[in-house]
Short mmCIF file of C-alpha atoms and ligand atoms in Angstrom, two decimals:
data_model
loop_
_atom_site.label_atom_id
_atom_site.label_comp_id
_atom_site.label_asym_id
_atom_site.label_seq_id
_atom_site.Cartn_x
_atom_site.Cartn_y
_atom_site.Cartn_z
CA MET A 1 102.09 87.36 116.49
CA SER A 2 104.67 90.00 116.58
CA MET A 3 108.10 88.84 117.47
CA LEU A 4 109.32 91.54 120.22
CA PRO A 5 112.97 91.85 121.49
CA THR A 6 113.53 91.34 124.94
CA ILE A 7 115.19 94.36 126.21
CA THR A 8 117.84 94.51 129.28
CA ILE A 9 119.74 97.38 131.03
CA SER A 10 123.17 96.27 132.39
CA LYS A 11 126.35 98.22 133.54
CA PRO A 12 129.23 99.00 130.91
CA ALA A 13 131.08 95.87 130.11
CA PRO A 14 133.12 94.98 127.12
CA ILE A 15 131.00 94.09 124.16
CA LYS A 16 131.63 90.47 123.02
CA LYS A 17 129.70 89.87 120.05
CA GLY A 18 126.86 90.78 118.18
CA ALA A 19 126.11 94.37 116.69
CA ALA A 20 127.25 97.44 118.79
CA LEU A 21 125.15 100.43 118.74
CA LEU A 22 125.84 103.74 119.39
CA VAL A 23 124.10 107.10 119.73
CA ALA A 24 126.20 110.11 118.32
CA PRO A 25 125.46 113.66 119.06
CA GLU A 26 125.50 116.01 116.30
CA GLY A 27 129.35 117.12 115.83
CA ALA A 28 130.61 114.25 117.90
CA ASP A 29 134.21 112.83 117.62
CA ILE A 30 133.51 109.51 115.96
CA ALA A 31 136.83 108.06 116.46
CA ALA A 32 136.55 108.84 120.59
CA LEU A 33 132.80 107.37 120.32
CA ALA A 34 133.78 103.87 118.72
CA GLY A 35 136.72 103.87 121.00
CA ASP A 36 138.08 100.39 121.47
CA LEU A 37 135.57 98.95 118.72
CA ASP A 38 137.36 100.78 116.07
CA GLY A 39 140.79 99.18 116.27
CA GLU A 40 142.16 100.75 113.14
CA GLY A 41 140.11 103.81 112.73
CA VAL A 42 137.94 102.25 110.05
CA VAL A 43 134.61 103.46 111.59
CA ALA A 44 135.94 107.13 112.06
CA ARG A 45 136.94 106.95 108.33
CA ALA A 46 133.60 105.38 106.89
CA ALA A 47 131.97 108.35 108.99
CA GLU A 48 134.14 111.00 107.19
CA LEU A 49 133.18 109.45 103.82
CA ALA A 50 129.65 109.16 104.28
CA GLU A 51 129.78 112.81 105.61
CA PHE A 52 127.87 111.31 108.96
CA SER A 53 127.74 114.34 111.25
CA GLY A 54 125.22 112.95 113.94
CA LYS A 55 122.03 114.54 112.54
CA ALA A 56 118.91 112.94 114.24
CA LYS A 57 118.18 109.68 113.10
CA THR A 58 120.57 109.55 110.50
CA VAL A 59 122.31 105.75 110.44
CA LEU A 60 125.94 104.88 109.91
CA ASP A 61 126.14 101.20 109.59
CA VAL A 62 129.83 99.53 109.30
CA LEU A 63 130.98 96.03 109.18
CA ALA A 64 133.46 95.70 112.14
CA PRO A 65 136.95 95.70 111.56
CA ALA A 66 138.99 92.64 111.80
CA GLY A 67 140.05 92.38 115.56
CA SER A 68 136.88 94.24 116.87
CA PRO A 69 134.95 92.00 119.16
CA ALA A 70 131.52 93.20 117.23
CA SER A 71 130.30 92.03 114.21
CA ARG A 72 128.89 95.36 113.08
CA ILE A 73 128.62 98.74 114.49
CA VAL A 74 126.07 100.86 113.97
CA ILE A 75 126.00 104.62 114.96
CA ILE A 76 122.67 106.67 114.90
CA GLY A 77 122.79 110.36 114.81
CA GLN A 78 121.02 111.92 118.10
CA GLY A 79 120.83 115.66 116.70
CA LYS A 80 121.74 118.54 118.77
CA PRO A 81 121.80 117.68 122.47
CA GLU A 82 119.69 120.70 123.35
CA ASP A 83 116.59 119.57 121.27
CA ALA A 84 116.47 116.46 123.31
CA SER A 85 112.91 115.65 124.27
CA GLU A 86 110.93 112.50 125.41
CA PRO A 87 109.08 112.13 121.89
CA GLY A 88 112.90 112.55 120.15
CA TRP A 89 114.11 109.73 122.13
CA ILE A 90 111.29 107.52 121.62
CA ALA A 91 111.62 108.37 117.82
CA LEU A 92 115.50 107.71 117.80
CA GLY A 93 114.80 104.44 119.50
CA GLY A 94 112.22 103.32 116.84
CA ALA A 95 114.89 104.40 114.14
CA ALA A 96 117.62 102.30 115.75
CA ARG A 97 115.40 99.17 115.88
CA GLY A 98 114.51 100.06 112.08
CA ALA A 99 117.91 99.80 111.47
CA LEU A 100 118.80 96.64 113.31
CA ALA A 101 115.54 94.76 112.75
CA LYS A 102 117.22 91.68 111.45
CA GLU A 103 120.01 91.54 114.02
CA PRO A 104 119.93 88.82 116.53
CA LEU A 105 121.69 90.56 119.22
CA VAL A 106 122.61 94.25 119.92
CA THR A 107 124.33 95.86 122.80
CA MET A 108 124.02 99.71 122.95
CA ILE A 109 126.31 101.80 125.14
CA ALA A 110 124.44 104.72 126.14
CA GLY A 111 126.42 107.73 126.46
CA GLU A 112 126.64 110.80 128.77
CA ASP A 113 124.02 112.38 126.85
CA MET A 114 121.55 109.88 127.71
CA ASP A 115 120.05 110.02 131.53
CA ALA A 116 117.84 107.19 132.65
CA ALA A 117 114.76 108.92 131.58
CA ALA A 118 116.46 109.09 127.93
CA VAL A 119 117.38 105.69 127.86
CA ALA A 120 113.95 104.74 128.94
CA SER A 121 112.25 106.51 126.21
CA PHE A 122 114.83 105.14 123.54
CA ALA A 123 113.80 101.45 124.72
CA GLN A 124 110.27 102.51 124.73
CA GLY A 125 110.67 103.63 120.94
CA TYR A 126 112.57 100.56 120.16
CA LEU A 127 109.93 98.08 121.60
CA MET A 128 107.13 100.08 119.93
CA ARG A 129 108.58 100.06 116.50
CA ALA A 130 109.02 96.18 116.72
CA TYR A 131 105.38 95.58 117.19
CA THR A 132 103.47 94.21 114.35
CA PHE A 133 100.24 92.87 113.84
CA ASP A 134 100.67 89.80 111.57
CA LYS A 135 98.67 86.88 113.09
CA TYR A 136 96.38 86.46 110.22
CA LYS A 137 99.26 86.37 107.64
CA THR A 138 99.64 82.42 107.47
CA ALA A 139 103.11 82.25 105.44
CA LYS A 140 104.85 84.33 108.48
CA ASN A 141 103.37 82.08 111.05
CA GLY A 142 104.02 78.78 109.36
CA GLN A 143 107.86 79.03 109.34
CA ASN A 144 109.57 76.07 110.37
CA GLY A 145 110.91 76.62 114.15
CA LYS A 146 110.31 79.09 116.27
CA PRO A 147 111.86 82.45 115.17
CA LYS A 148 114.15 83.85 118.17
CA ALA A 149 113.51 87.12 119.67
CA GLN A 150 116.17 89.89 119.16
CA LYS A 151 118.13 90.88 122.28
CA LEU A 152 119.01 94.28 122.96
CA THR A 153 121.22 95.08 126.00
CA ILE A 154 121.60 98.86 126.75
CA GLN A 155 124.74 99.79 128.93
CA SER A 156 124.32 102.56 131.12
CA ALA A 157 126.45 104.17 133.62
CA ASP A 158 123.74 104.73 135.81
CA ALA A 159 122.01 101.15 135.26
CA ALA A 160 120.22 101.37 138.38
CA ALA A 161 118.32 104.20 137.77
CA ALA A 162 117.81 103.48 133.95
CA LYS A 163 116.46 100.22 135.37
CA THR A 164 113.66 101.76 137.36
CA ALA A 165 112.60 104.05 134.64
CA TRP A 166 112.52 101.24 132.09
CA ARG A 167 110.24 99.27 134.20
CA ASP A 168 107.62 102.10 134.29
CA ALA A 169 108.10 102.90 130.47
CA GLU A 170 108.02 99.39 129.59
CA ALA A 171 104.60 99.26 131.37
CA VAL A 172 103.58 101.92 128.98
CA ALA A 173 104.75 100.39 125.94
CA ARG A 174 103.03 97.34 126.69
CA GLY A 175 99.70 99.37 127.34
CA VAL A 176 100.38 101.04 123.94
CA MET A 177 100.74 97.70 122.22
CA LEU A 178 97.57 96.25 123.85
CA ALA A 179 95.43 99.01 122.59
CA ARG A 180 96.97 98.66 119.07
CA ASP A 181 96.11 94.90 119.29
CA LEU A 182 92.60 95.77 119.90
CA VAL A 183 92.18 98.49 117.20
CA ASN A 184 93.74 96.25 114.74
CA GLU A 185 91.54 93.18 115.44
CA PRO A 186 88.84 92.65 112.97
CA ALA A 187 85.14 93.02 114.22
CA ASN A 188 84.38 89.17 113.32
CA ILE A 189 86.77 88.29 115.88
CA LEU A 190 86.48 91.08 118.44
CA GLY A 191 83.00 91.48 119.32
CA THR A 192 81.32 93.03 122.30
CA GLU A 193 81.78 90.11 124.59
CA GLU A 194 85.29 89.35 123.49
CA PHE A 195 86.46 92.72 123.95
CA ALA A 196 85.03 92.64 127.39
CA ALA A 197 86.79 89.57 128.00
CA ARG A 198 90.20 91.14 127.12
CA GLY A 199 89.67 93.83 129.43
CA GLU A 200 88.76 91.62 132.22
CA ALA A 201 92.29 89.84 131.65
CA LEU A 202 93.64 92.86 133.39
CA GLU A 203 92.84 91.20 136.57
CA ALA A 204 96.17 89.50 136.18
CA LEU A 205 97.54 92.88 136.98
CA GLY A 206 95.62 93.65 140.12
CA VAL A 207 92.84 95.54 138.31
CA GLU A 208 89.30 94.93 139.70
CA THR A 209 86.79 94.43 136.75
CA ASP A 210 82.96 94.28 136.43
CA ILE A 211 81.08 93.58 133.60
CA LEU A 212 77.39 95.11 133.11
CA ASP A 213 74.87 93.11 130.72
CA GLU A 214 71.96 94.19 128.68
CA LYS A 215 69.51 93.33 131.88
CA LYS A 216 71.50 95.46 134.25
CA MET A 217 71.60 98.36 131.70
CA LYS A 218 67.79 98.11 131.14
CA LYS A 219 67.38 98.34 134.93
CA LEU A 220 69.58 101.29 135.04
CA GLY A 221 67.58 102.91 132.18
CA MET A 222 70.49 103.26 129.62
CA GLY A 223 68.05 103.83 127.01
CA ALA A 224 70.65 105.68 124.60
CA LEU A 225 73.45 103.00 124.71
CA LEU A 226 70.68 100.34 124.34
CA GLY A 227 69.42 101.90 121.19
CA VAL A 228 72.59 101.78 119.34
CA ALA A 229 72.89 98.10 120.41
CA GLN A 230 69.51 96.88 119.52
CA GLY A 231 70.41 96.54 115.71
CA SER A 232 72.97 93.97 116.23
CA VAL A 233 73.10 90.51 117.40
CA ARG A 234 76.17 91.22 119.52
CA PRO A 235 74.82 92.10 123.24
CA PRO A 236 76.08 95.45 124.62
CA ARG A 237 78.47 95.26 127.48
CA LEU A 238 79.67 97.53 129.80
CA LEU A 239 83.23 97.15 131.38
CA VAL A 240 84.50 98.69 134.41
CA MET A 241 88.16 98.48 135.42
CA LYS A 242 89.23 99.75 138.77
CA TRP A 243 92.75 100.35 139.92
CA ASN A 244 93.43 101.19 143.46
CA GLY A 245 96.96 102.57 143.67
CA GLY A 246 96.18 105.57 145.99
CA LYS A 247 94.98 106.35 149.21
CA ALA A 248 91.60 104.73 150.11
CA LYS A 249 89.94 107.98 150.79
CA ASP A 250 91.00 109.76 147.30
CA LYS A 251 88.31 110.28 145.26
CA PRO A 252 89.08 108.23 141.64
CA ILE A 253 90.10 109.93 138.37
CA ALA A 254 87.85 108.29 135.64
CA PHE A 255 88.41 107.50 132.00
CA VAL A 256 85.84 106.62 129.56
CA GLY A 257 85.95 105.04 126.28
CA LYS A 258 83.65 104.68 123.17
CA GLY A 259 83.82 101.08 122.27
CA VAL A 260 81.76 100.54 119.05
CA VAL A 261 83.15 97.20 117.82
CA PHE A 262 81.71 98.13 114.43
CA ASP A 263 80.14 100.90 112.96
CA SER A 264 77.94 100.34 109.94
CA GLY A 265 76.06 103.54 110.63
CA GLY A 266 72.96 101.82 111.62
CA ILE A 267 69.81 102.70 109.34
CA SER A 268 71.72 105.70 108.28
CA ILE A 269 74.36 103.40 106.87
CA LYS A 270 77.61 104.38 105.44
CA PRO A 271 78.63 104.17 102.30
CA ALA A 272 80.67 101.23 101.25
CA GLY A 273 84.20 102.75 100.46
CA GLY A 274 86.43 102.58 103.61
CA MET A 275 83.64 101.12 105.76
CA GLU A 276 86.07 98.38 106.74
CA ASP A 277 88.05 101.01 108.87
CA MET A 278 85.10 101.27 111.13
CA LYS A 279 86.38 97.99 112.79
CA GLY A 280 88.47 100.75 114.68
CA ASP A 281 85.55 102.54 115.99
CA MET A 282 86.77 101.23 119.41
CA GLY A 283 89.85 103.13 119.72
CA GLY A 284 88.76 105.23 122.41
CA ALA A 285 87.97 102.12 124.40
CA ALA A 286 91.13 100.28 123.36
CA ALA A 287 93.20 103.21 124.98
CA VAL A 288 91.25 103.25 128.20
CA VAL A 289 92.10 99.43 128.36
CA GLY A 290 95.60 100.29 127.30
CA LEU A 291 96.02 102.97 129.96
CA MET A 292 94.67 100.76 132.69
CA HIS A 293 97.03 98.14 131.86
CA ALA A 294 99.99 100.75 132.12
CA LEU A 295 99.11 102.28 135.05
CA ALA A 296 98.57 98.75 137.00
CA ALA A 297 101.89 97.56 135.61
CA ARG A 298 103.88 100.34 136.83
CA LYS A 299 101.62 100.44 139.97
CA ALA A 300 100.81 103.98 139.59
CA ALA A 301 99.75 105.60 142.71
CA VAL A 302 96.51 106.89 142.05
CA ASN A 303 92.88 105.53 142.19
CA ALA A 304 91.63 105.16 138.51
CA ILE A 305 88.47 104.04 137.04
CA GLY A 306 88.51 102.93 133.34
CA MET A 307 84.99 102.51 132.06
CA ILE A 308 84.12 101.38 128.43
CA GLY A 309 80.69 101.06 126.48
CA LEU A 310 80.62 98.15 123.92
CA VAL A 311 78.24 97.84 121.25
CA GLU A 312 77.75 97.34 117.75
CA ASN A 313 76.21 99.68 115.33
CA MET A 314 74.01 97.59 112.87
CA PRO A 315 71.06 97.90 110.81
CA ASP A 316 69.03 94.74 111.25
CA GLY A 317 65.04 94.74 111.49
CA ASN A 318 64.93 95.63 115.11
CA ALA A 319 67.63 98.63 114.66
CA GLN A 320 66.65 102.15 115.82
CA ARG A 321 65.33 104.71 113.10
CA PRO A 322 65.82 107.94 112.52
CA GLY A 323 63.10 109.98 114.29
CA ASP A 324 63.32 107.64 117.52
CA ILE A 325 63.16 109.17 120.83
CA VAL A 326 65.07 107.53 123.70
CA THR A 327 65.34 108.12 127.15
CA SER A 328 68.95 108.14 128.52
CA MET A 329 70.08 107.16 132.21
CA SER A 330 70.09 110.81 133.30
CA GLY A 331 66.50 111.21 132.26
CA GLN A 332 67.13 113.51 129.43
CA THR A 333 65.41 112.44 126.31
CA ILE A 334 67.05 112.37 122.98
CA GLU A 335 65.54 112.28 119.15
CA VAL A 336 67.95 110.30 116.85
CA ILE A 337 68.07 112.39 113.81
CA ASN A 338 70.97 109.97 112.49
CA THR A 339 71.76 106.68 113.52
CA ASP A 340 75.54 106.98 112.67
CA ALA A 341 75.92 109.52 115.61
CA GLU A 342 76.02 106.51 117.89
CA GLY A 343 79.09 107.39 119.64
CA ARG A 344 77.83 110.20 121.69
CA LEU A 345 74.66 107.93 122.59
CA VAL A 346 76.63 105.18 124.01
CA LEU A 347 78.87 107.83 125.86
CA ALA A 348 75.76 109.83 127.22
CA ASP A 349 74.95 106.74 129.41
CA VAL A 350 78.56 105.73 130.53
CA LEU A 351 79.20 109.36 131.41
CA THR A 352 76.21 109.21 133.75
CA TYR A 353 76.82 106.02 135.18
CA CYS A 354 80.49 106.88 135.90
CA ASN A 355 79.74 110.11 137.57
CA GLN A 356 76.88 108.90 139.43
CA THR A 357 78.77 105.72 140.56
CA PHE A 358 82.05 106.93 141.44
CA GLU A 359 81.78 110.73 141.81
CA PRO A 360 85.18 110.92 140.25
CA ARG A 361 87.25 114.00 140.53
CA VAL A 362 87.77 114.51 136.87
CA MET A 363 86.52 112.55 134.07
CA ILE A 364 88.12 112.38 130.49
CA ASP A 365 86.42 110.57 127.82
CA LEU A 366 88.15 109.20 124.63
CA ALA A 367 86.21 108.42 121.32
CA THR A 368 86.45 108.19 117.57
CA LEU A 369 83.65 110.37 117.46
CA THR A 370 83.71 112.62 114.21
CA GLY A 371 85.09 112.71 110.84
CA ALA A 372 84.89 116.31 111.35
CA VAL A 373 87.89 116.24 113.69
CA MET A 374 89.93 115.11 111.12
CA VAL A 375 88.70 117.84 108.47
CA ALA A 376 89.83 120.25 111.49
CA LEU A 377 93.06 118.77 112.74
CA GLY A 378 94.33 116.07 110.29
CA GLN A 379 96.10 113.03 112.07
CA HIS A 380 98.38 115.01 114.26
CA HIS A 381 96.44 116.29 116.87
CA ALA A 382 93.48 115.04 118.71
CA GLY A 383 90.49 117.55 119.36
CA LEU A 384 90.46 118.40 122.87
CA PHE A 385 87.13 119.80 124.55
CA SER A 386 86.78 120.67 128.32
CA ASN A 387 84.68 122.26 131.01
CA ASP A 388 87.92 122.97 132.92
CA ASP A 389 90.72 125.11 131.92
CA ALA A 390 93.15 123.40 134.34
CA VAL A 391 92.41 119.94 132.73
CA ALA A 392 92.70 121.45 129.31
CA ASP A 393 95.86 122.88 130.07
CA GLY A 394 97.44 119.86 131.63
CA LEU A 395 96.28 117.84 128.93
CA THR A 396 97.93 120.08 126.35
CA ARG A 397 101.17 120.07 128.22
CA ALA A 398 101.14 116.10 128.58
CA GLY A 399 100.69 115.96 124.86
CA ALA A 400 103.46 118.33 124.02
CA GLN A 401 105.78 116.41 126.52
CA SER A 402 104.70 112.78 125.17
CA GLY A 403 104.06 113.91 121.60
CA GLU A 404 100.64 112.45 121.61
CA LYS A 405 99.40 116.35 120.70
CA VAL A 406 95.96 117.55 121.49
CA TRP A 407 94.45 120.96 120.09
CA ARG A 408 91.57 122.53 122.17
CA LEU A 409 88.45 123.61 120.42
CA PRO A 410 85.68 125.83 121.86
CA LEU A 411 82.37 125.12 123.62
CA GLY A 412 79.75 127.49 124.28
CA PRO A 413 75.91 127.99 124.63
CA ASP A 414 75.74 129.00 120.77
CA TYR A 415 77.00 125.57 119.74
CA ASP A 416 74.91 123.92 122.62
CA LYS A 417 71.62 125.80 120.90
CA MET A 418 72.42 123.78 117.68
CA ILE A 419 71.34 120.27 119.14
CA ASP A 420 68.13 121.53 120.47
CA SER A 421 65.25 119.46 119.51
CA LYS A 422 61.73 120.14 118.38
CA PHE A 423 60.34 117.06 119.95
CA ALA A 424 62.66 116.05 122.64
CA ASP A 425 65.40 117.53 125.16
CA MET A 426 67.89 117.29 122.34
CA LYS A 427 69.04 115.84 118.92
CA ASN A 428 72.06 113.55 118.28
CA VAL A 429 73.41 115.77 115.47
CA GLY A 430 73.83 119.41 115.03
CA GLY A 431 73.76 119.98 111.28
CA ARG A 432 76.86 120.12 109.00
CA ASN A 433 78.86 123.05 110.71
CA ALA A 434 81.13 122.68 113.67
CA GLY A 435 80.43 118.84 113.74
CA SER A 436 83.17 118.01 116.51
CA ILE A 437 81.94 120.87 118.85
CA THR A 438 78.35 120.00 118.55
CA ALA A 439 79.17 116.25 119.52
CA ALA A 440 81.12 117.39 122.35
CA GLN A 441 78.15 119.82 123.47
CA PHE A 442 76.02 116.94 123.27
CA LEU A 443 78.49 114.99 125.77
CA LYS A 444 78.86 117.97 128.19
CA ARG A 445 74.93 117.80 128.88
CA PHE A 446 76.04 114.48 130.73
CA VAL A 447 78.61 115.36 132.90
CA GLY A 448 77.04 117.71 135.29
CA ASP A 449 79.44 120.11 137.21
CA THR A 450 82.34 117.27 137.17
CA PRO A 451 85.60 118.39 135.60
CA TRP A 452 85.65 116.79 132.21
CA ALA A 453 87.40 116.42 129.14
CA HIS A 454 86.64 115.27 125.74
CA LEU A 455 89.34 113.66 123.48
CA ASP A 456 88.09 113.15 119.89
CA VAL A 457 90.52 110.63 118.50
CA ALA A 458 88.91 109.78 115.16
CA GLY A 459 91.74 110.97 113.16
CA THR A 460 94.48 109.79 115.76
CA ALA A 461 93.73 106.38 116.93
CA MET A 462 93.85 104.50 113.53
CA SER A 463 94.58 104.60 110.07
CA SER A 464 97.63 105.80 111.21
CA PRO A 465 100.38 107.41 109.23
CA SER A 466 103.56 105.28 109.91
CA ASN A 467 106.37 107.06 111.97
CA ASP A 468 109.47 105.97 113.52
CA PHE A 469 107.90 104.20 116.40
CA ASN A 470 104.64 103.09 114.87
CA ARG A 471 104.23 100.92 111.68
CA SER A 472 100.69 99.53 112.78
CA TRP A 473 97.16 100.68 111.43
CA GLY A 474 96.08 101.06 115.16
CA SER A 475 98.54 103.56 117.03
CA GLY A 476 97.41 103.05 120.43
CA PHE A 477 96.96 106.90 120.89
CA GLY A 478 96.19 108.15 124.09
CA VAL A 479 97.82 105.69 126.32
CA ARG A 480 101.11 107.62 126.46
CA LEU A 481 99.41 111.25 126.76
CA LEU A 482 97.13 110.09 129.57
CA ASP A 483 99.92 108.04 131.39
CA ARG A 484 101.74 111.34 131.29
CA TRP A 485 98.91 113.30 132.34
CA VAL A 486 98.31 110.97 135.41
CA ARG A 487 102.13 111.29 136.51
CA ASP A 488 102.43 114.90 136.19
CA THR A 489 99.06 116.10 137.70
CA CYS A 490 97.36 113.28 139.77
CA GLU A 491 100.21 111.21 141.26
CA GLY A 492 102.09 112.24 144.28
N1 BES B 501 82.61 106.47 113.97
C1 BES B 501 82.24 107.68 113.45
C2 BES B 501 83.31 108.90 113.45
C3 BES B 501 84.59 108.51 112.59
C4 BES B 501 84.83 108.61 111.19
C5 BES B 501 85.71 107.94 113.13
C6 BES B 501 85.89 108.24 110.47
C7 BES B 501 86.78 107.72 112.49
C8 BES B 501 86.98 107.71 111.04
C9 BES B 501 80.98 108.30 114.26
O1 BES B 501 80.27 107.33 114.55
C10 BES B 501 80.39 108.90 112.96
O2 BES B 501 79.79 108.21 112.20
N2 BES B 501 79.94 110.19 112.93
C11 BES B 501 79.31 110.92 111.96
C12 BES B 501 78.52 111.75 112.51
C13 BES B 501 77.59 112.55 111.89
C14 BES B 501 76.45 111.68 111.49
C15 BES B 501 76.77 113.58 112.52
C16 BES B 501 80.52 111.65 111.14
O3 BES B 501 81.40 112.16 111.39
O4 BES B 501 80.14 111.73 109.73
MN1 MN B 502 78.78 106.41 113.37
ZN1 ZN B 503 81.15 105.42 115.41
#
């Protein structure tokens, strides 16, 4: 498993050994910044020679001069202080870890430009960058002796406030990494039951959990979800997670995730090229589990429900066929035109169950729902759909703040018509055009009047482009976005 650094925050103290890490705002006086670490002005001269000016994420790495208590002095550029932002600090922390990955002991001096929130975000990026998924690389795991975790100490003048901020930020980073683990894990290891068990483990943090099996789902009439599951030997599961951090009388907020542990397409089978990526078709469910971890670990002052529908979409002799008509828990009937449009069938019943059981004040679902959302937005925004402007605006703001960006796409009666069926109340695909929108219209038919938003994370949850704070295939997208949204719009 990945060797993550241990990160602690302390008051300023003289550095005795290891690497010293400093952050230089653009145009900073390097001699003043390095202070006692740079007895003979070597660092300042190195900065001059390298034309190091403190541009964001540029690195100056100098062997410490004789007499310096540190072995190495690493200065990373902050960029312009007026451009500072949460995603900026996270990226800077990630870049710093990239430059220092092999160093056993690092002491960072957080300057005046870094308040408690900046320190926490920096540390969060540092930790998330260190995440790797190499448990199946036998050579790495067979090393003699145990590799030692790197130690990072961040010295801050306001250590108490920074520690408090870091406690929350670390909870969120652990949630992100949990989601990454779930997405990266192959489907032969992480089936529906195994996934449910991983979610159940959140009980250690005070989360209440409940698992619905096939029998219970049949009784509830979840014909849409069960139709998808029937072509696999893996039994379906519905996992409910409850975090009761708010007042007893407060209605909960609810998060619903698509958990297709593998999507072969079913009888409408997918082409072979790239099909292995469909182990990540539970990225929405992974984000919900990661978010519940984050909320519980930081003891969020909110009542939150997490609910995920876990199925495998396979084409065996019992699989559902194109043309089949299923009855959803809501009573509405669905003509299955394409068995590869399975995520919406799963979510239809999970949304209905969530809405009926908990009457949440708002429901947000996350799903790797359509390839079309990648055509529209690429890998840098998730698609956002909502029946409520305030919810959509809140999520858009949280996206800009956290750096997990979303872009709202329209809904409307003209699109809704596209999924009317000749034989049933609706069909599960709306034709070639507007594929992400018709998928969202389908979901909308299962949420009633409850304020709701749908995030199509097919482009953002998996197969992620590497960046300063993520080198993993699974990104954990959605955890930071929704944690930020909960914090800014639901708590307190
Ligand atoms: N899981 C896929 C969507 C997907 C594609 C996620 C690529 C991540 C990467 C979904 O179940 C699916 O197959 N959608 C179809 C819908 C179509 C049949 C209407 C798609 O997007 O092609
Ligand atoms: Mn599919
Ligand atoms: Zn799918």
